[in-house]
Coordinates of C-alpha atoms in Angstrom, one line a residue:
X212 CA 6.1 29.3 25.6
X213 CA 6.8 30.5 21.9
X214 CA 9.1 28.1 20.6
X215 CA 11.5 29.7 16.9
X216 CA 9.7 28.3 14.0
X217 CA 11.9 25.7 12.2
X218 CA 12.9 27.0 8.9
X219 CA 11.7 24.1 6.2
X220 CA 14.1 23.3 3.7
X221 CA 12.2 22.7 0.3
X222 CA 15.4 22.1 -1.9
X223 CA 16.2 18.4 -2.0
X224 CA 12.1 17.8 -2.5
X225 CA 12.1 20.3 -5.2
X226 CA 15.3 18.9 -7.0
X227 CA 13.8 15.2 -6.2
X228 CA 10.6 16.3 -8.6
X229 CA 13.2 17.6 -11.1
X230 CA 14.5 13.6 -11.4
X231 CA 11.3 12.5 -11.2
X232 CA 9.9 14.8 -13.7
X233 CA 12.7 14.1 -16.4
X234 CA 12.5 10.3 -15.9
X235 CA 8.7 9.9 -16.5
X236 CA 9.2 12.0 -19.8
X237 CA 12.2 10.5 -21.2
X238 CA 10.8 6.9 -20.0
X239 CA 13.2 4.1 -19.4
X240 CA 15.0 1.8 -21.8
X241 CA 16.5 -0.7 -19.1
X242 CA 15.4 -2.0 -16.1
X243 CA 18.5 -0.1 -14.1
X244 CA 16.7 3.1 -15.5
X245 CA 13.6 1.6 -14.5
X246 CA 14.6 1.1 -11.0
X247 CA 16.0 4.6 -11.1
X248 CA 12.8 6.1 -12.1
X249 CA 10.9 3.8 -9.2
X250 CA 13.5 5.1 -6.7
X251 CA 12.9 8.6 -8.1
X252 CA 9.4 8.3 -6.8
X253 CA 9.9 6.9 -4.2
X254 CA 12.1 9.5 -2.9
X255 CA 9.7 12.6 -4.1
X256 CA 6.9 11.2 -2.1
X257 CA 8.6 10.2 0.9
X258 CA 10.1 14.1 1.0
X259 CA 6.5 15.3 0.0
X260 CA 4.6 13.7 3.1
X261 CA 7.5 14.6 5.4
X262 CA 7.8 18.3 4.3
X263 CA 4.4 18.2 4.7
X264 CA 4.4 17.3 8.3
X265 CA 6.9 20.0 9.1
X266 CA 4.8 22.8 7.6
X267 CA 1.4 20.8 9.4
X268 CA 3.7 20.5 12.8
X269 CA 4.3 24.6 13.1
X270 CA 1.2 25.4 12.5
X271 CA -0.2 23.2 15.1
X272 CA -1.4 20.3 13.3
X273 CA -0.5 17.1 14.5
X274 CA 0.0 13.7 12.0
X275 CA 1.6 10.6 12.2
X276 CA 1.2 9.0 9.2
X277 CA 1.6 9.9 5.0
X278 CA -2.1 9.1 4.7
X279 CA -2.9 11.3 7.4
X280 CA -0.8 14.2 6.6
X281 CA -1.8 13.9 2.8
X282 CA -5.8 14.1 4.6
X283 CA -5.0 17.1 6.6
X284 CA -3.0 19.0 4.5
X285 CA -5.6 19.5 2.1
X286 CA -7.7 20.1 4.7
X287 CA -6.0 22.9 5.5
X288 CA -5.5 23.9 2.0
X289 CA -2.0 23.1 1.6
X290 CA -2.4 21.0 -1.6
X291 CA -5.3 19.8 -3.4
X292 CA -6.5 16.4 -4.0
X293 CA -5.6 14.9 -7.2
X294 CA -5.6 11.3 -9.2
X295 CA -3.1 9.6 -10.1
X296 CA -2.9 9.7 -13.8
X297 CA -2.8 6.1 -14.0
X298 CA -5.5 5.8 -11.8
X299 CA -8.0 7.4 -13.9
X300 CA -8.5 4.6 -15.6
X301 CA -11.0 3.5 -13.0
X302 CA -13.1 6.2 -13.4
X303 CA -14.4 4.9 -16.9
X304 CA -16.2 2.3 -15.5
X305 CA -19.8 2.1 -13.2
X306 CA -17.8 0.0 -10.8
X307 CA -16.5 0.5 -6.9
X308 CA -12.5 0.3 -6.7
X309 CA -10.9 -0.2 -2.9
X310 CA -7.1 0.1 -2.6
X311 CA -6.0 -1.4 0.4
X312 CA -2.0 -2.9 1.5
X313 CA 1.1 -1.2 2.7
X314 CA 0.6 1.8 0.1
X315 CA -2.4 2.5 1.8
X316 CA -0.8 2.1 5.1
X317 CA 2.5 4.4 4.4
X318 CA 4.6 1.2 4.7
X319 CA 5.3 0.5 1.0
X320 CA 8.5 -0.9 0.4
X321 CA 11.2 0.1 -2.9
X322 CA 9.0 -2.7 -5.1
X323 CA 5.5 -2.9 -3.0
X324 CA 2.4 -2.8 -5.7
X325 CA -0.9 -1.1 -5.1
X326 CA -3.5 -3.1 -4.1
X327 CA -6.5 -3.0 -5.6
X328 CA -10.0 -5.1 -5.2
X329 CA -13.3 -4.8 -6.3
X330 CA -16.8 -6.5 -4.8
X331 CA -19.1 -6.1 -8.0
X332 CA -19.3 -8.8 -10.2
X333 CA -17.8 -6.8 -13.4
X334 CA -16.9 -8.4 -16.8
X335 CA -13.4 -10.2 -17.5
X336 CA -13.1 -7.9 -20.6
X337 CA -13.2 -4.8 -18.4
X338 CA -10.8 -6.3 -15.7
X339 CA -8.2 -7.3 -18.7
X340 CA -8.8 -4.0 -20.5
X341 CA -7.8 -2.1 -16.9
X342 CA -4.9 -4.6 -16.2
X343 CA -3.4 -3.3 -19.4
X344 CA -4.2 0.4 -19.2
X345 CA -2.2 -0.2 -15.5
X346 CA 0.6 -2.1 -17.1
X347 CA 0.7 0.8 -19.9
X348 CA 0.4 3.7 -18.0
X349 CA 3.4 5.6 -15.8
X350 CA 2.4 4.1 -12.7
X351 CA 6.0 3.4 -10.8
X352 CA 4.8 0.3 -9.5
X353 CA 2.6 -3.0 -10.7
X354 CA -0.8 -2.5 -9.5
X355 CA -2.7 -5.8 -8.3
X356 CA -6.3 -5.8 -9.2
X357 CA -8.1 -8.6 -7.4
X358 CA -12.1 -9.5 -6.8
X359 CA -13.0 -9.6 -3.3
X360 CA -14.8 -12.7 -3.2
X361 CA -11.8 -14.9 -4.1
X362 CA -10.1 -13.7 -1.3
X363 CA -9.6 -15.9 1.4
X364 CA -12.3 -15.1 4.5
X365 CA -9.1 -14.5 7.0
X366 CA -7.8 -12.5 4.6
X367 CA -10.2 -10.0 4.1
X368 CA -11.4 -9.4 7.4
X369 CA -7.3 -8.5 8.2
X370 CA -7.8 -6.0 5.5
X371 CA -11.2 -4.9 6.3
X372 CA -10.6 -1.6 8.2
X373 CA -7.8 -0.5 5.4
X374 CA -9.8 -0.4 2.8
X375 CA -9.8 3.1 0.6
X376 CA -12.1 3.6 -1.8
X377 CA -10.8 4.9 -5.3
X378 CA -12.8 7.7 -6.4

């Protein structure tokens, strides 16, 4: 049975990366702008992963998840996969980043961080030189940068499974 394709409605998402667009360039100068500009985000991405399942659900592809749909829909060449700009700093170091948490799970919350860890033993000059390039950068949310091995044991074998390397 052929069921009608749904038509996909593109407009709030595209009007969402309007807000989000403008409030990145124009930066914030108080925290209720701030908020705004986190909310902005927030919004665009949410709309992104879900349009994204629509246009993966009628053409057959099954997700469940943003991570998931993000995975297949380049996959199946419906975007490309990119770095978040304030991510990049990572790549200027000979080092092995893991994200791992509830942005890595698709359960983020309005003020959830990244999560961020690391295994090698790598200087406290570089770690305080990539806290502030996060803390400088236009990264809508605090990122967390922790070393594995002062984690507790419990904790990171409950976080084991999650973990995403940052390439």
């Amino acid at each position: 049975m052929n069921l009608p394709k749904e038509k996909i409605d593109i407009q709030p998402l595209l009007t969402t990366k309007k807000i989000l667009a403008r409030a990145l360039k124009e930066g914030t100068s108080s925290e209720l702008e701030e908020m705004g500009g986190v909310q902005a985000f927030e919004m665009a991405y949410e709309l992104s992963w879900k349009t994204l399942k629509k246009v993966l659900m009628s053409k057959g592809v099954e997700v469940y998840s943003p991570k998931e749909t993000f995975r297949k829909a380049a996959a199946e060449g419906l975007i490309r996969e990119f770095e978040v700009g304030g991510l990049k700093a990572l790549g200027k170091y000979p080092y092995h980043f893991y994200a791992y948490g509830s942005r890595v799970k698709g359960t983020a919350r309005k003020f959830s961080d990244l999560d961020l860890c690391y295994q090698e033993e790598i200087p406290l000059s570089v770690i305080s030189q990539l806290r502030e390039e996060f803390a400088e950068s236009n990264l809508p949310f605090e990122v967390e940068l922790v070393n594995w091995k002062h984690m507790r044991a419990k904790f990171r074998e409950a976080i084991k499974q999650n973990l995403t390397p940052i390439t």
